[in-house]
CSV table of C-alpha atoms in Angstrom, one decimal:
chain,number,residue,atom,x,y,z
B,1,MET,CA,89.6,-76.7,160.4
B,2,PRO,CA,91.8,-75.9,157.3
B,3,ALA,CA,90.7,-73.1,155.1
B,4,PRO,CA,88.4,-74.2,152.2
B,5,GLU,CA,90.1,-74.6,148.9
B,6,ARG,CA,90.0,-71.7,146.4
B,7,ILE,CA,89.7,-73.6,143.1
B,8,PRO,CA,91.6,-71.6,140.4
B,9,ALA,CA,89.9,-70.5,137.2
B,10,GLY,CA,90.4,-72.9,134.3
B,11,SER,CA,90.0,-76.0,136.4
B,12,VAL,CA,86.6,-75.5,137.9
B,13,SER,CA,84.1,-76.8,135.4
B,14,ALA,CA,85.2,-80.5,135.2
B,15,ASP,CA,85.5,-81.1,139.0
B,16,ALA,CA,83.2,-78.7,140.8
B,17,VAL,CA,79.8,-80.0,139.7
B,18,PRO,CA,79.9,-83.4,141.4
B,19,LEU,CA,81.4,-81.7,144.5
B,20,LEU,CA,78.6,-79.1,144.6
B,21,THR,CA,75.9,-81.7,143.8
B,22,HIS,CA,76.9,-84.5,146.2
B,23,GLY,CA,79.0,-82.9,148.8
B,24,GLU,CA,78.1,-82.2,152.4
B,25,LEU,CA,77.0,-78.6,152.7
B,26,THR,CA,77.9,-76.7,155.9
B,27,VAL,CA,76.7,-73.1,156.4
B,28,ARG,CA,79.5,-70.9,157.7
B,29,GLY,CA,77.8,-67.5,157.6
B,30,ARG,CA,75.4,-65.2,155.8
B,31,ILE,CA,76.3,-62.5,153.2
B,32,ARG,CA,74.1,-59.7,154.6
B,33,GLU,CA,74.5,-57.2,151.7
B,34,ALA,CA,72.4,-59.4,149.4
B,35,SER,CA,68.6,-58.7,149.0
B,36,ASN,CA,67.8,-62.5,149.2
B,37,ALA,CA,69.2,-65.1,151.6
B,38,VAL,CA,72.8,-65.8,150.5
B,39,LEU,CA,74.7,-68.2,152.7
B,40,TYR,CA,78.5,-68.7,152.6
B,41,CYS,CA,79.2,-72.4,152.9
B,42,THR,CA,81.8,-75.1,152.5
B,43,VAL,CA,81.1,-78.3,150.6
B,44,ALA,CA,83.0,-81.5,151.1
B,45,TYR,CA,83.0,-84.7,149.0
B,46,GLU,CA,85.4,-87.6,148.6
B,47,GLY,CA,88.2,-85.9,150.4
B,48,ARG,CA,87.8,-82.6,148.6
B,49,GLU,CA,86.5,-79.3,150.1
B,50,ALA,CA,85.7,-75.9,148.6
B,51,ALA,CA,83.8,-72.7,149.5
B,52,CYS,CA,80.5,-72.1,147.9
B,53,VAL,CA,77.4,-69.9,148.0
B,54,TYR,CA,74.0,-71.5,148.8
B,55,LYS,CA,70.8,-69.5,148.0
B,56,PRO,CA,67.7,-71.4,149.3
B,57,VAL,CA,64.5,-70.9,147.5
B,58,ALA,CA,62.8,-70.3,150.9
B,59,GLY,CA,65.0,-67.2,151.3
B,60,GLU,CA,63.9,-65.5,148.0
B,61,ARG,CA,62.1,-62.2,148.2
B,62,PRO,CA,59.0,-62.0,146.1
B,63,LEU,CA,59.3,-59.9,142.9
B,64,TRP,CA,56.5,-58.2,141.0
B,65,ASP,CA,57.7,-59.4,137.6
B,66,PHE,CA,59.1,-62.9,138.2
B,67,PRO,CA,57.2,-65.9,139.6
B,68,ASP,CA,57.9,-66.7,143.2
B,69,GLY,CA,60.4,-69.4,144.0
B,70,THR,CA,62.1,-69.5,140.6
B,71,LEU,CA,65.3,-67.5,141.1
B,72,ALA,CA,67.5,-70.5,142.0
B,73,GLN,CA,66.4,-72.4,138.9
B,74,ARG,CA,67.3,-69.3,136.7
B,75,GLU,CA,70.8,-69.2,138.2
B,76,VAL,CA,71.3,-72.8,137.2
B,77,ALA,CA,69.9,-72.1,133.8
B,78,ALA,CA,72.3,-69.3,133.3
B,79,TYR,CA,75.2,-71.6,134.1
B,80,GLU,CA,73.9,-74.2,131.7
B,81,VAL,CA,73.8,-71.6,128.8
B,82,SER,CA,77.2,-70.3,129.8
B,83,LEU,CA,78.6,-73.8,129.8
B,84,ALA,CA,77.1,-74.4,126.3
B,85,THR,CA,78.9,-71.3,124.9
B,86,GLY,CA,82.3,-72.7,125.9
B,87,TRP,CA,83.2,-69.3,127.5
B,88,ASP,CA,82.7,-70.5,131.1
B,89,LEU,CA,81.5,-67.1,132.3
B,90,VAL,CA,79.3,-68.4,135.2
B,91,PRO,CA,80.8,-70.4,138.0
B,92,PRO,CA,79.6,-74.0,138.3
B,93,THR,CA,76.1,-73.9,139.7
B,94,VAL,CA,73.7,-76.7,140.6
B,95,LEU,CA,70.2,-77.1,142.1
B,96,ARG,CA,70.2,-79.2,145.2
B,97,GLU,CA,68.8,-79.8,148.7
B,98,GLY,CA,70.6,-78.0,151.5
B,99,PRO,CA,70.2,-77.2,155.2
B,100,HIS,CA,67.3,-74.8,154.4
B,101,GLY,CA,65.7,-76.8,151.6
B,102,GLU,CA,66.2,-76.7,147.9
B,103,GLY,CA,68.3,-74.0,146.5
B,104,MET,CA,71.1,-73.1,144.1
B,105,CYS,CA,74.7,-73.9,145.1
B,106,GLN,CA,77.5,-72.1,143.3
B,107,LEU,CA,81.3,-72.4,143.6
B,108,TRP,CA,82.8,-69.4,145.5
B,109,ILE,CA,85.1,-67.3,143.3
B,110,GLU,CA,87.6,-65.0,145.1
B,111,GLY,CA,87.8,-61.8,143.0
B,112,SER,CA,90.9,-59.7,142.6
B,113,ASP,CA,90.8,-56.2,144.0
B,114,ASP,CA,93.5,-54.9,141.6
B,115,VAL,CA,91.4,-55.4,138.4
B,116,GLU,CA,89.5,-52.3,137.3
B,117,LEU,CA,86.5,-53.1,135.1
B,118,LEU,CA,84.3,-50.1,135.8
B,119,ALA,CA,85.0,-46.4,136.3
B,120,LEU,CA,83.5,-42.9,136.6
B,121,VAL,CA,85.4,-40.2,134.6
B,122,ASP,CA,84.9,-36.5,134.0
B,123,GLY,CA,84.3,-35.3,130.5
B,124,ASP,CA,82.4,-36.8,127.5
B,125,GLU,CA,85.1,-39.2,126.2
B,126,PRO,CA,85.8,-42.6,127.8
B,127,GLY,CA,89.5,-42.6,127.0
B,128,GLU,CA,91.6,-45.4,125.5
B,129,GLY,CA,90.7,-48.9,126.6
B,130,TRP,CA,87.2,-47.9,127.9
B,131,LYS,CA,83.7,-47.9,126.5
B,132,ALA,CA,81.1,-45.3,127.5
B,133,VAL,CA,77.9,-46.5,129.1
B,134,GLY,CA,76.2,-43.1,130.0
B,135,LEU,CA,76.1,-40.4,132.6
B,136,ALA,CA,75.8,-41.4,136.3
B,137,GLN,CA,74.9,-39.2,139.2
B,138,VAL,CA,77.7,-39.1,141.7
B,139,ASP,CA,76.2,-36.7,144.2
B,140,GLU,CA,73.8,-33.8,144.2
B,141,GLU,CA,76.2,-31.5,142.3
B,142,ARG,CA,78.2,-33.8,140.1
B,143,THR,CA,77.5,-36.2,137.3
B,144,ALA,CA,80.2,-38.3,135.6
B,145,LEU,CA,80.6,-40.6,132.6
B,146,LEU,CA,80.2,-44.3,133.6
B,147,VAL,CA,82.5,-46.5,131.5
B,148,HIS,CA,83.6,-50.1,131.4
B,149,ALA,CA,86.7,-51.7,130.1
B,150,ASP,CA,87.0,-52.5,126.4
B,151,ASP,CA,87.7,-56.1,127.2
B,152,ALA,CA,87.0,-59.2,125.1
B,153,ARG,CA,85.9,-61.0,128.2
B,154,LEU,CA,83.3,-58.4,129.1
B,155,ARG,CA,82.2,-58.4,125.4
B,156,ARG,CA,81.5,-62.1,125.7
B,157,LEU,CA,79.5,-61.5,128.9
B,158,ALA,CA,77.5,-58.8,127.1
B,159,VAL,CA,76.5,-61.4,124.5
B,160,LEU,CA,75.6,-63.9,127.2
B,161,ASP,CA,73.5,-61.3,129.0
B,162,ALA,CA,71.6,-60.5,125.8
B,163,VAL,CA,70.9,-64.2,125.4
B,164,ILE,CA,69.7,-64.9,128.9
B,165,ASN,CA,67.9,-61.5,129.1
B,166,ASN,CA,69.7,-60.4,132.3
B,167,SER,CA,67.8,-57.6,134.0
B,168,ASP,CA,70.5,-56.9,136.6
B,169,ARG,CA,74.1,-56.8,135.4
B,170,LYS,CA,75.7,-54.6,138.0
B,171,GLY,CA,79.4,-53.9,138.6
B,172,GLY,CA,79.3,-56.0,141.8
B,173,HIS,CA,78.3,-59.0,139.7
B,174,LEU,CA,81.6,-59.0,137.9
B,175,LEU,CA,84.6,-61.0,139.3
B,176,ALA,CA,88.0,-61.2,137.9
B,177,SER,CA,90.2,-64.0,139.1
B,178,GLY,CA,93.4,-65.4,137.8
B,179,GLY,CA,92.9,-63.7,134.4
B,180,HIS,CA,89.4,-65.1,134.1
B,181,LEU,CA,86.2,-63.1,134.2
B,182,TRP,CA,83.1,-64.4,136.0
B,183,GLY,CA,79.6,-63.1,136.1
B,184,ILE,CA,77.4,-64.0,139.2
B,185,ASP,CA,73.9,-63.3,140.5
B,186,HIS,CA,71.6,-64.5,137.6
B,187,GLY,CA,68.4,-64.9,139.5
B,188,VAL,CA,66.5,-62.3,137.4
B,189,THR,CA,67.1,-63.8,133.9
B,190,PHE,CA,65.2,-65.6,131.2
B,191,HIS,CA,62.0,-63.5,131.4
B,192,ALA,CA,59.8,-64.0,128.3
B,193,GLU,CA,59.6,-60.1,127.9
B,194,ASN,CA,62.6,-58.0,127.0
B,195,LYS,CA,64.2,-56.8,130.3
B,196,LEU,CA,67.8,-56.5,129.4
B,197,ARG,CA,69.4,-54.1,132.0
B,198,THR,CA,73.1,-53.9,132.1
B,199,LEU,CA,76.3,-51.8,132.6
B,200,LEU,CA,77.8,-53.4,129.4
B,201,TRP,CA,76.2,-51.2,126.7
B,202,GLY,CA,79.6,-50.1,125.3
B,203,TRP,CA,79.2,-52.3,122.2
B,204,ALA,CA,75.5,-51.5,121.6
B,205,GLY,CA,74.8,-51.5,117.9
B,206,GLU,CA,78.3,-52.7,117.0
B,207,PRO,CA,78.7,-55.9,114.8
B,208,LEU,CA,79.1,-59.1,116.7
B,209,THR,CA,82.5,-60.8,116.6
B,210,GLU,CA,82.9,-63.9,114.5
B,211,GLU,CA,83.5,-65.8,117.7
B,212,ALA,CA,80.2,-64.6,119.1
B,213,VAL,CA,78.3,-65.6,115.9
B,214,GLU,CA,79.8,-69.1,116.0
B,215,VAL,CA,78.7,-69.4,119.7
B,216,LEU,CA,75.2,-68.2,118.9
B,217,GLN,CA,74.9,-70.7,116.1
B,218,GLY,CA,75.9,-73.5,118.5
B,219,LEU,CA,73.3,-72.2,121.0
B,220,ARG,CA,70.6,-72.2,118.3
B,221,ASP,CA,71.3,-75.8,117.5
B,222,GLY,CA,71.5,-76.8,121.2
B,223,LEU,CA,68.1,-75.2,121.9
B,224,LYS,CA,66.3,-77.1,119.2
B,225,GLU,CA,63.5,-79.4,120.4
B,226,GLY,CA,65.0,-82.5,122.0
B,227,ALA,CA,68.6,-81.1,121.8
B,228,ALA,CA,70.9,-81.4,124.9
B,229,LEU,CA,70.8,-77.9,126.1
B,230,ALA,CA,67.0,-77.6,125.6
B,231,GLU,CA,66.6,-80.8,127.7
B,232,ARG,CA,68.7,-79.5,130.5
B,233,LEU,CA,66.8,-76.2,130.6
B,234,ALA,CA,63.3,-77.8,130.5
B,235,PRO,CA,63.1,-78.3,134.3
B,236,LEU,CA,64.5,-74.9,135.0
B,237,ILE,CA,62.5,-72.4,133.0
B,238,THR,CA,59.1,-72.5,131.4
B,239,GLY,CA,58.2,-73.4,127.8
B,240,ALA,CA,57.4,-69.8,127.0
B,241,GLU,CA,60.7,-68.6,128.4
B,242,THR,CA,62.5,-71.2,126.3
B,243,GLU,CA,60.7,-70.0,123.2
B,244,ALA,CA,61.7,-66.4,124.1
B,245,LEU,CA,65.3,-67.6,124.6
B,246,ARG,CA,65.3,-69.2,121.1
B,247,ALA,CA,63.9,-66.0,119.7
B,248,ARG,CA,66.6,-63.8,121.3
B,249,VAL,CA,69.3,-66.1,119.8
B,250,ALA,CA,67.7,-66.0,116.4
B,251,GLU,CA,67.4,-62.2,116.5
B,252,LEU,CA,71.0,-61.7,117.4
B,253,LEU,CA,72.0,-63.9,114.5
B,254,ARG,CA,69.6,-62.1,112.2
B,255,SER,CA,70.9,-58.6,113.1
B,256,GLY,CA,74.5,-59.6,113.6
B,257,ARG,CA,74.9,-56.8,116.1
B,258,HIS,CA,74.9,-56.3,119.8
B,259,PRO,CA,71.4,-55.2,121.0
B,260,GLU,CA,70.6,-51.5,121.8
B,261,PRO,CA,68.4,-50.3,124.7
B,262,ALA,CA,64.8,-50.8,123.7
B,263,GLY,CA,63.6,-47.7,125.4
B,264,ASP,CA,60.7,-49.3,127.2
B,265,TRP,CA,62.7,-50.5,130.2
B,266,PRO,CA,65.5,-48.7,132.2
B,267,PRO,CA,68.7,-49.8,130.4
B,268,ILE,CA,71.0,-49.5,133.5
B,269,PRO,CA,70.4,-51.2,136.8
B,270,TRP,CA,70.2,-49.1,140.0
B,271,PRO,CA,72.4,-48.8,141.9
B,272,PRO,CA,74.9,-49.6,139.1
B,273,VAL,CA,77.3,-51.3,141.5
């Protein structure tokens, strides 16, 4: 069988959704490092084939703070919000039936190993081109400064994470491919309570860019009762979660700044990668 197509960044959104939604899904293996069931698959439709990830609801591990059986829907909701921003930060993701029942299906993105987005450095200054996150324990005797790239693409993702209330933005959830940046693994998002936990705190308290403000204004309009984005999110998250989403967008627009850690929730996920 020929290798599945690796669809390049910049061409994925228009074509991948019908492929993922209607294509024949074939499981090729399991990604065992994941805490929930994550299956590497191919999907074929109308003569086109691509690699994808399938996460069946039946393979989700119960969590103490998220309702059981809702992570797949949250992944799709994150894609819908990303799509509405115009930034395309989340690979195309759909909810569909698969070999192990309903689950989310997301286009596989092959990341580049030669792109450095995160680093540990000695000293108390991040250096040019980097933003400091905080100290991280390397081993029993050494701590180092955890930094991330001062990159406009990451900054957009920091805004998206604040909007969707991402409680698990780790380094392993960042993929650079063909000059494009993708964020993956959005199952623990959209909680009604503030649970933002991320490695992208480098812009905390700084003013939002004009671009981000315009995007947030568009999200505010799209989330109004009866608007297109609100309608797409309705079957994916609860009414209370939608209201909390609206409130987060409104607060970002009111403050005009990137959020800062609230202090009542660990600000950095563990392990950070």
